[in-house]
Structure formats: structure tokens, C-alpha cells
């Protein structure tokens, strides 16, 4: 049953709850239900045949495609755009357990939002098909009702063609105990005879009905090539049905074999067997240090994540380009002259962040080798994961925390592999990204402006609100909707364009892009221009969303080299600049200014700055700012000797950087220096 309107990325508000929920409805061909999407305003039950099945005594698989041809999608899309292609639907089936005794099953629900088994809710289907944490449940012999809640989302399923919903179900009989939850452990690559990093993890799942305590993980290599130890104190506890990663330290003692063999020791509470074990193995294939390779790192959330790292080559030329004319011919090469050899080891080179698009693994060939045509860049190239292939909430929040953790891990890498080349300047970033990564590039520019030396958003959308409009959201009190919209201001890059000023930018977009329309890049280019700054916008005629070489077109190669070989450590601040903030907790510094607190959290905060270069004074005008401070951690330019805040003048104390001094607005509107 389908045809109900839905939220975009904010799933809730099931219209069938008005009728007691889908679980309370009985199947009947003559039953009709109101819907604003269907012709005649009514929808009915229909039946769906399995696309393909696989069945044996231990595993059952089924793929299903749901279509609703009775709905005129074309006319709805002509009026409401992609928003019309997002809807909710429900499906019901039966699961039969052909056994004499109750069976423990593992239930995978790829691309399902929510499901019920025998009227028992299990909110949180595997909508993104990560397949990391399936349901583990015991069912009695016989027939069981299964209700599936489906969501069609344009970001995952696309806005081209028929708006179908495709799901995959898999049910596997479990033998209980502790199992490996993913096909492979998360391990670093091996460079020669050294590991690229010393963190690893293996995903475990408790398929027993009792708690499981994991006590040790150790190497069973008789040659003692590897040293292994749990990252946290034992035991690692797993509740019945829980999936959880086991993080551990991994290092090479004396490499006599590249075969890593691990034994995990655990016990099931209440079991007569005091300890049991589980084995994992992996064969390392060494690679050379200059190729993109996997490094593991500790995410602030406590999990082990990874990134792909490419260190700067030893033979790169790093002179400032003499020709500053952008080559616009698709066949032309930039006529640049480079003379200076790679700086010595005590020189730091910038970070080149490349943010992948939605649904891509950072370890995929497409991402890992997307910058091979510019293998001579004077930079540390980092391909973060964002924790998941969906970039950890669109490179926001914990996804962006993963980006910064990847950058911080470079110093550990240099020590681990005994690197003798140039170090990494962790406060100078060239940022680029494609599609969702292009949107992540806008987030980086707007939220860490003092770190950015240049940026290249490629085929990226401006914000999720603009990508799939919210025009068909279920109606609500405007005051409630204002709270929702305000909470999203932190990701509405169109409102944060003030933070872009003086950042060199090159935008690139295909004119025939039907995945992320070029409107998004055109719009931000327009807003940047209206804000008094300049962004080089390249629109590739006839090109779509992705094509081979999209990250290394002639223009982009020129831009990368120009940005990385600039004699200036960072772009100079203009005489007049601003910092605008939606959420101070998620915002870095701009011109050394850090806004700590807003007067009203439901409005944007802003500080406008005008520099007096002769007096070395800054005149500040604040809007909705309660507290701010100066920081030189990400800001290399000199701070002013004095500042005037809304006509209140202060001489800056020495050592003003850091959080020892705050400027605070008092109740009467004046400003004072605070030390707590």
C-alpha cells in the first residue's frame, strides 16, 4: 500500500497512524484509503511478486520492487519537482518457520526504514544497506506476519525514471554464539614491512540469547610477527542480538609472515563452557609508500575509522606558477614553469582533502585513484571516509569529525613509517569534493574558513533544503516548522556565504547533470558575487554528473597547483570581512575570531570587521553575539593591537590567543573582558 507523502530525510509522521497504524489494517482488495498523491484521492492494496529468491535450509533471500503505476508521477513532478517523488508505502508478507523447535534467525532488511514482526516494532531497518547490525530474533515454528515500512528518497534512489522502491531481504538461521559481523576486519595497509597505522577493529555480533563477554584478542602466529592487544579494558560486553566493533592495537614485531591470524576469546554468561574462541585471518599485500593507502584512526566517538592517504612525492616541483591564466580549452595544458625542488624535511606542506560522493567507499578504486593524474602535487592528499559511504550525515557533525581525525592521524603515520620527507601543515587545507563531497566542501569553507587556502566544489549541491525541496512536507504549525528550519541553518550554506570571502575557489559542474543540477553551483556562484567576492565557475557543456577524469580536468589541475604552490601561507584577509554563525559549537575561527555564544540561538550570529591598517585596529559590529574570543591556532596573520566593539574600545592583552580571555556582552549592551 503506497502513496503517502513523506518528509525528506526526517522520517516520522506516518499518516496511517490516524487509522491505528498499518499493523491494525486487514488485507482486503476492496479497501480504500485516502491519499493526496493518487488519482481520485484513494489508494488500495496490491500484490507484489518476488524479483528473485534464494532458498535453502539455512538462508532465504528475496528482492522486491514496488511500483505504483496508478499515480501520475509526471504531472506531480511537473508541479513539485523531485519532492513529488518521495513517498511512504507499507508492505506485508509472511515468514514461515518450517521446524519442530523455535529458531534464532538473523534478519537483514536492506533499504527498509522500519519493520514489525508479529506486531512487534523494530524501528530502524537498514535503510542505507550497511548490513552491519541486522535483527537477531527467536521465532516459533509456523507463520509470522512481517510488515515493512518503505520510504522513497531521491538522494538514495535518484530522481530519474520511474520512482520505484527496491528492497532486499535476507533471513539466515543462526547457530548462536559470537560471530564475525562483517566479511573483513578493518586493518591498515602494509607499507613494505611496516603497518601504515596501529589501530584495527573487527565487527562482532552476539547471536546468543545471553550476554557475551569478550576477554582477549591475540595473534596465533607461531612466528610472533604481530603484537595484538585490546584497545579498551576487558571485557567487551555484547547484549543479546547486539553488533559491536572490537577495537585493538596492532603492530609488527618481526615480520616473518604476512598472514595475520587472530583468536578472540569470549564466554557466554551462564554457559557450562568457561571460554570459547573465534578465529579471524588476513593476508597483507605490501604496497609502496607513495601510492594511496589505507590508514586507520580513532574517531572522537571511540570507534576505529580509516582514511586513504597519499604522502607528497619526493620528486615534486613546488615553485609558484608564472602563468596565472586559466586554460579554458579542454585539450590545452597550463603553461606553468616549476623550478624549485621538494622542500626539505623540516618544511610543512598543506593538506589536500578530497571528499567522496554519497554511496562511495573511500577505499574504492574510483575514490582512491581519482587524483592519480596529479600525483606530483606538493601536498598530503587525504581521502576521508566520513565513517560511512554516506559520509556520516553528509560530511556534517560526526562525519566532519572523522575528517579532522584523519588529518590529526598523519603525525602518527610519519612516526610509524619513519617518514623523512616534509611534514604536514594540519592548519592549511585545500578542499575538494564531488557531489555530496562537493556539498561537504561548502561545509568546510563555511565552518573552518581560517584553515582553507583554496577550495574546489565539484558538482555539489548547495544544501539539502535546495536539493530536494521541502514543499510536500506534512503541514504543521509555523512555529514548529520554524524550529525545524532554524535547526538546519547550520547546513544552509546559502546563508553562510559571508564566510567564503577571500578564499580562492573554482567551481565545476556539468551542464547536463541530472543528479545534482548545475543550478546549485550557479546559485552559489551568484551569491558569492553578490557578496563582493569572486569564484571561478566552470560549466562543462554536455557533461553529466560523473565522468572519468572529473576530478582532474585541465582547469582543476591548474587550480590545484596554483593553490598549493602559492608563496602566501594563507589568503590575506580583506579590509572588510565578516563571520556568520548558526551553531557556535560547530564553527571554527574566521580572521582569528571565534563566536562562543549567541544571544538568541534561533537566529544567526554575525560579526562585521573593518580593519584599520594604519592604526592596527579592528572595528567590530556585532549582531546576536553574546560572547567571542580570539584564537591564533588556525589564524596565521597578526592580530590587531586594539579593537572597537560596537563603539566600546579595548586594547588587546598580550597572549590573547586561546580561551583565557573572552569578550562578553553585558545586559545593558556594553562589552567587557571576561576571564571565566
PDB file of C-alpha atoms in Angstrom, residues 50-218:
ATOM      1  CA  UNK A  50       9.389 -11.538  -5.724  1.00  0.00           C
ATOM      2  CA  UNK A  51      12.018 -10.455  -8.265  1.00  0.00           C
ATOM      3  CA  UNK A  52      14.392 -13.214  -7.275  1.00  0.00           C
ATOM      4  CA  UNK A  53      14.714 -15.693  -4.444  1.00  0.00           C
ATOM      5  CA  UNK A  54      17.367 -17.936  -2.970  1.00  0.00           C
ATOM      6  CA  UNK A  55      16.303 -20.566  -0.537  1.00  0.00           C
ATOM      7  CA  UNK A  56      17.901 -23.472   1.271  1.00  0.00           C
ATOM      8  CA  UNK A  57      17.717 -24.895   4.755  1.00  0.00           C
ATOM      9  CA  UNK A  58      19.799 -22.069   6.261  1.00  0.00           C
ATOM     10  CA  UNK A  59      19.262 -18.942   4.116  1.00  0.00           C
ATOM     11  CA  UNK A  60      16.332 -17.289   2.359  1.00  0.00           C
ATOM     12  CA  UNK A  61      16.816 -14.205   0.160  1.00  0.00           C
ATOM     13  CA  UNK A  62      14.223 -12.113  -1.655  1.00  0.00           C
ATOM     14  CA  UNK A  63      14.450  -8.931  -3.735  1.00  0.00           C
ATOM     15  CA  UNK A  64      11.309  -6.910  -4.339  1.00  0.00           C
ATOM     16  CA  UNK A  65      10.452  -3.886  -6.469  1.00  0.00           C
ATOM     17  CA  UNK A  66       7.440  -1.788  -5.520  1.00  0.00           C
ATOM     18  CA  UNK A  67       5.754   0.356  -8.175  1.00  0.00           C
ATOM     19  CA  UNK A  68       2.604   2.437  -8.108  1.00  0.00           C
ATOM     20  CA  UNK A  69       1.577   2.983 -11.752  1.00  0.00           C
ATOM     21  CA  UNK A  70      -1.836   4.280 -10.717  1.00  0.00           C
ATOM     22  CA  UNK A  71      -0.189   7.510  -9.554  1.00  0.00           C
ATOM     23  CA  UNK A  72       0.566  10.154 -12.201  1.00  0.00           C
ATOM     24  CA  UNK A  73       4.136  10.904 -11.132  1.00  0.00           C
ATOM     25  CA  UNK A  74       4.866  13.023 -14.202  1.00  0.00           C
ATOM     26  CA  UNK A  75       2.219  15.644 -13.509  1.00  0.00           C
ATOM     27  CA  UNK A  76       3.132  15.764  -9.815  1.00  0.00           C
ATOM     28  CA  UNK A  77       6.802  16.235 -10.670  1.00  0.00           C
ATOM     29  CA  UNK A  78       5.993  18.973 -13.165  1.00  0.00           C
ATOM     30  CA  UNK A  79       4.500  20.996 -10.324  1.00  0.00           C
ATOM     31  CA  UNK A  80       6.568  19.999  -7.294  1.00  0.00           C
ATOM     32  CA  UNK A  81       9.842  18.706  -8.742  1.00  0.00           C
ATOM     33  CA  UNK A  82      11.754  15.925  -7.014  1.00  0.00           C
ATOM     34  CA  UNK A  83       9.767  16.465  -3.831  1.00  0.00           C
ATOM     35  CA  UNK A  84       6.840  14.713  -5.555  1.00  0.00           C
ATOM     36  CA  UNK A  85       8.913  11.538  -5.999  1.00  0.00           C
ATOM     37  CA  UNK A  86       9.342  10.981  -2.274  1.00  0.00           C
ATOM     38  CA  UNK A  87       6.641   8.931  -0.589  1.00  0.00           C
ATOM     39  CA  UNK A  88       5.910   6.301   2.022  1.00  0.00           C
ATOM     40  CA  UNK A  89       4.497   2.832   1.479  1.00  0.00           C
ATOM     41  CA  UNK A  90       3.837  -0.291   3.529  1.00  0.00           C
ATOM     42  CA  UNK A  91       4.085  -3.952   2.580  1.00  0.00           C
ATOM     43  CA  UNK A  92       3.020  -7.127   4.349  1.00  0.00           C
ATOM     44  CA  UNK A  93       4.244 -10.670   3.921  1.00  0.00           C
ATOM     45  CA  UNK A  94       4.522 -13.954   5.769  1.00  0.00           C
ATOM     46  CA  UNK A  95       7.605 -15.694   7.092  1.00  0.00           C
ATOM     47  CA  UNK A  96       7.183 -19.423   7.691  1.00  0.00           C
ATOM     48  CA  UNK A  97       9.474 -21.319  10.072  1.00  0.00           C
ATOM     49  CA  UNK A  98       9.441 -24.962   8.964  1.00  0.00           C
ATOM     50  CA  UNK A  99      10.974 -26.568  12.037  1.00  0.00           C
ATOM     51  CA  UNK A 100       9.916 -28.524  15.083  1.00  0.00           C
ATOM     52  CA  UNK A 101      11.616 -26.151  17.536  1.00  0.00           C
ATOM     53  CA  UNK A 102      11.984 -22.363  17.866  1.00  0.00           C
ATOM     54  CA  UNK A 103      14.696 -20.942  15.589  1.00  0.00           C
ATOM     55  CA  UNK A 104      17.064 -17.996  16.080  1.00  0.00           C
ATOM     56  CA  UNK A 105      17.227 -16.046  12.839  1.00  0.00           C
ATOM     57  CA  UNK A 106      19.287 -13.118  11.565  1.00  0.00           C
ATOM     58  CA  UNK A 107      17.086 -10.722   9.565  1.00  0.00           C
ATOM     59  CA  UNK A 108      18.708  -8.302   7.047  1.00  0.00           C
ATOM     60  CA  UNK A 109      16.416  -5.515   5.791  1.00  0.00           C
ATOM     61  CA  UNK A 110      18.256  -3.592   3.070  1.00  0.00           C
ATOM     62  CA  UNK A 111      16.618  -0.236   2.210  1.00  0.00           C
ATOM     63  CA  UNK A 112      13.736  -0.787   4.655  1.00  0.00           C
ATOM     64  CA  UNK A 113      13.018   2.052   7.083  1.00  0.00           C
ATOM     65  CA  UNK A 114      11.026   0.240   9.746  1.00  0.00           C
ATOM     66  CA  UNK A 115       9.575  -3.238  10.210  1.00  0.00           C
ATOM     67  CA  UNK A 116       7.282  -5.178  12.506  1.00  0.00           C
ATOM     68  CA  UNK A 117       7.290  -8.924  13.185  1.00  0.00           C
ATOM     69  CA  UNK A 118       4.080 -10.309  14.673  1.00  0.00           C
ATOM     70  CA  UNK A 119       3.034  -6.755  15.599  1.00  0.00           C
ATOM     71  CA  UNK A 120       6.291  -6.206  17.488  1.00  0.00           C
ATOM     72  CA  UNK A 121       8.014  -2.992  16.270  1.00  0.00           C
ATOM     73  CA  UNK A 122      11.677  -2.898  15.233  1.00  0.00           C
ATOM     74  CA  UNK A 123      12.151   0.729  14.267  1.00  0.00           C
ATOM     75  CA  UNK A 124      15.391   1.134  12.411  1.00  0.00           C
ATOM     76  CA  UNK A 125      15.599  -1.043   9.361  1.00  0.00           C
ATOM     77  CA  UNK A 126      18.834  -0.958   7.365  1.00  0.00           C
ATOM     78  CA  UNK A 127      17.796   1.936   5.145  1.00  0.00           C
ATOM     79  CA  UNK A 128      21.288   2.546   3.738  1.00  0.00           C
ATOM     80  CA  UNK A 129      22.008  -1.210   3.393  1.00  0.00           C
ATOM     81  CA  UNK A 130      25.124  -1.124   5.573  1.00  0.00           C
ATOM     82  CA  UNK A 131      24.400  -4.727   6.690  1.00  0.00           C
ATOM     83  CA  UNK A 132      26.287  -4.179   9.946  1.00  0.00           C
ATOM     84  CA  UNK A 133      23.582  -4.654  12.561  1.00  0.00           C
ATOM     85  CA  UNK A 134      20.737  -6.961  11.450  1.00  0.00           C
ATOM     86  CA  UNK A 135      17.968  -8.092  13.760  1.00  0.00           C
ATOM     87  CA  UNK A 136      18.606 -11.263  15.745  1.00  0.00           C
ATOM     88  CA  UNK A 137      15.341 -12.760  16.978  1.00  0.00           C
ATOM     89  CA  UNK A 138      13.937 -16.147  18.026  1.00  0.00           C
ATOM     90  CA  UNK A 139      10.740 -17.260  16.293  1.00  0.00           C
ATOM     91  CA  UNK A 140       8.464 -20.206  16.977  1.00  0.00           C
ATOM     92  CA  UNK A 141       7.590 -22.740  14.277  1.00  0.00           C
ATOM     93  CA  UNK A 142       4.796 -21.642  11.971  1.00  0.00           C
ATOM     94  CA  UNK A 143       3.736 -18.495  10.116  1.00  0.00           C
ATOM     95  CA  UNK A 144       4.751 -14.967  11.184  1.00  0.00           C
ATOM     96  CA  UNK A 145       3.412 -11.642   9.929  1.00  0.00           C
ATOM     97  CA  UNK A 146       6.070  -9.209   8.664  1.00  0.00           C
ATOM     98  CA  UNK A 147       5.181  -5.556   7.991  1.00  0.00           C
ATOM     99  CA  UNK A 148       7.693  -3.359   6.170  1.00  0.00           C
ATOM    100  CA  UNK A 149       7.647   0.427   6.082  1.00  0.00           C
ATOM    101  CA  UNK A 150       9.181   1.783   2.873  1.00  0.00           C
ATOM    102  CA  UNK A 151      10.448   5.252   2.048  1.00  0.00           C
ATOM    103  CA  UNK A 152      11.378   6.525  -1.377  1.00  0.00           C
ATOM    104  CA  UNK A 153      14.224   9.005  -1.041  1.00  0.00           C
ATOM    105  CA  UNK A 154      15.608  10.844  -4.076  1.00  0.00           C
ATOM    106  CA  UNK A 155      19.090  11.176  -2.595  1.00  0.00           C
ATOM    107  CA  UNK A 156      19.469   7.380  -2.498  1.00  0.00           C
ATOM    108  CA  UNK A 157      17.213   6.213  -5.303  1.00  0.00           C
ATOM    109  CA  UNK A 158      17.556   9.074  -7.774  1.00  0.00           C
ATOM    110  CA  UNK A 159      15.182  11.480  -9.457  1.00  0.00           C
ATOM    111  CA  UNK A 160      15.318   9.994 -12.972  1.00  0.00           C
ATOM    112  CA  UNK A 161      12.962   7.309 -14.281  1.00  0.00           C
ATOM    113  CA  UNK A 162      10.090   5.616 -12.509  1.00  0.00           C
ATOM    114  CA  UNK A 163      10.044   6.344  -8.755  1.00  0.00           C
ATOM    115  CA  UNK A 164      10.199   2.727  -7.645  1.00  0.00           C
ATOM    116  CA  UNK A 165      11.333   1.310  -4.315  1.00  0.00           C
ATOM    117  CA  UNK A 166      13.695  -1.667  -4.340  1.00  0.00           C
ATOM    118  CA  UNK A 167      14.476  -3.643  -1.204  1.00  0.00           C
ATOM    119  CA  UNK A 168      16.331  -6.827  -0.369  1.00  0.00           C
ATOM    120  CA  UNK A 169      15.506  -9.172   2.480  1.00  0.00           C
ATOM    121  CA  UNK A 170      17.699 -11.941   3.797  1.00  0.00           C
ATOM    122  CA  UNK A 171      16.917 -14.352   6.616  1.00  0.00           C
ATOM    123  CA  UNK A 172      19.646 -16.634   7.884  1.00  0.00           C
ATOM    124  CA  UNK A 173      19.360 -19.331  10.516  1.00  0.00           C
ATOM    125  CA  UNK A 174      21.769 -18.748  13.368  1.00  0.00           C
ATOM    126  CA  UNK A 175      23.624 -21.350  15.401  1.00  0.00           C
ATOM    127  CA  UNK A 176      24.075 -18.869  18.252  1.00  0.00           C
ATOM    128  CA  UNK A 177      27.218 -17.660  19.982  1.00  0.00           C
ATOM    129  CA  UNK A 178      29.601 -14.943  18.834  1.00  0.00           C
ATOM    130  CA  UNK A 179      30.089 -14.373  15.098  1.00  0.00           C
ATOM    131  CA  UNK A 180      32.043 -12.060  12.827  1.00  0.00           C
ATOM    132  CA  UNK A 181      29.540  -9.422  11.690  1.00  0.00           C
ATOM    133  CA  UNK A 182      31.285  -8.162   8.517  1.00  0.00           C
ATOM    134  CA  UNK A 183      33.204 -10.014   5.811  1.00  0.00           C
ATOM    135  CA  UNK A 184      36.570  -8.387   6.597  1.00  0.00           C
ATOM    136  CA  UNK A 185      38.229  -6.774   9.619  1.00  0.00           C
ATOM    137  CA  UNK A 186      39.204  -3.108   9.401  1.00  0.00           C
ATOM    138  CA  UNK A 187      43.003  -3.105   9.060  1.00  0.00           C
ATOM    139  CA  UNK A 188      45.643  -0.660   7.810  1.00  0.00           C
ATOM    140  CA  UNK A 189      47.648  -1.335   4.684  1.00  0.00           C
ATOM    141  CA  UNK A 190      51.186  -2.641   4.936  1.00  0.00           C
ATOM    142  CA  UNK A 191      53.972  -0.448   3.532  1.00  0.00           C
ATOM    143  CA  UNK A 192      56.983  -2.618   2.935  1.00  0.00           C
ATOM    144  CA  UNK A 193      57.423  -4.370   6.258  1.00  0.00           C
ATOM    145  CA  UNK A 194      55.617  -1.728   8.345  1.00  0.00           C
ATOM    146  CA  UNK A 195      51.942  -1.151   9.049  1.00  0.00           C
ATOM    147  CA  UNK A 196      50.598   2.225   7.939  1.00  0.00           C
ATOM    148  CA  UNK A 197      48.970   2.639  11.386  1.00  0.00           C
ATOM    149  CA  UNK A 198      48.441   0.692  14.585  1.00  0.00           C
ATOM    150  CA  UNK A 199      44.698   0.578  15.081  1.00  0.00           C
ATOM    151  CA  UNK A 200      42.286  -2.077  13.832  1.00  0.00           C
ATOM    152  CA  UNK A 201      38.861  -3.452  14.553  1.00  0.00           C
ATOM    153  CA  UNK A 202      36.681  -6.446  13.846  1.00  0.00           C
ATOM    154  CA  UNK A 203      32.887  -6.284  13.969  1.00  0.00           C
ATOM    155  CA  UNK A 204      31.271  -8.858  16.261  1.00  0.00           C
ATOM    156  CA  UNK A 205      27.663  -9.891  16.781  1.00  0.00           C
ATOM    157  CA  UNK A 206      26.077 -11.737  19.673  1.00  0.00           C
ATOM    158  CA  UNK A 207      23.622 -14.249  18.213  1.00  0.00           C
ATOM    159  CA  UNK A 208      23.020 -15.895  21.570  1.00  0.00           C
ATOM    160  CA  UNK A 209      20.124 -15.336  23.982  1.00  0.00           C
ATOM    161  CA  UNK A 210      22.510 -14.416  26.803  1.00  0.00           C
ATOM    162  CA  UNK A 211      25.110 -11.682  27.252  1.00  0.00           C
ATOM    163  CA  UNK A 212      28.592 -12.373  25.891  1.00  0.00           C
ATOM    164  CA  UNK A 213      31.852 -11.097  27.420  1.00  0.00           C
ATOM    165  CA  UNK A 214      34.872 -10.794  25.100  1.00  0.00           C
ATOM    166  CA  UNK A 215      38.087 -11.149  27.084  1.00  0.00           C
ATOM    167  CA  UNK A 216      41.050 -11.222  24.722  1.00  0.00           C
ATOM    168  CA  UNK A 217      42.171 -10.899  21.134  1.00  0.00           C
ATOM    169  CA  UNK A 218      45.593 -12.290  20.345  1.00  0.00           C
TER     170      UNK A 218
END
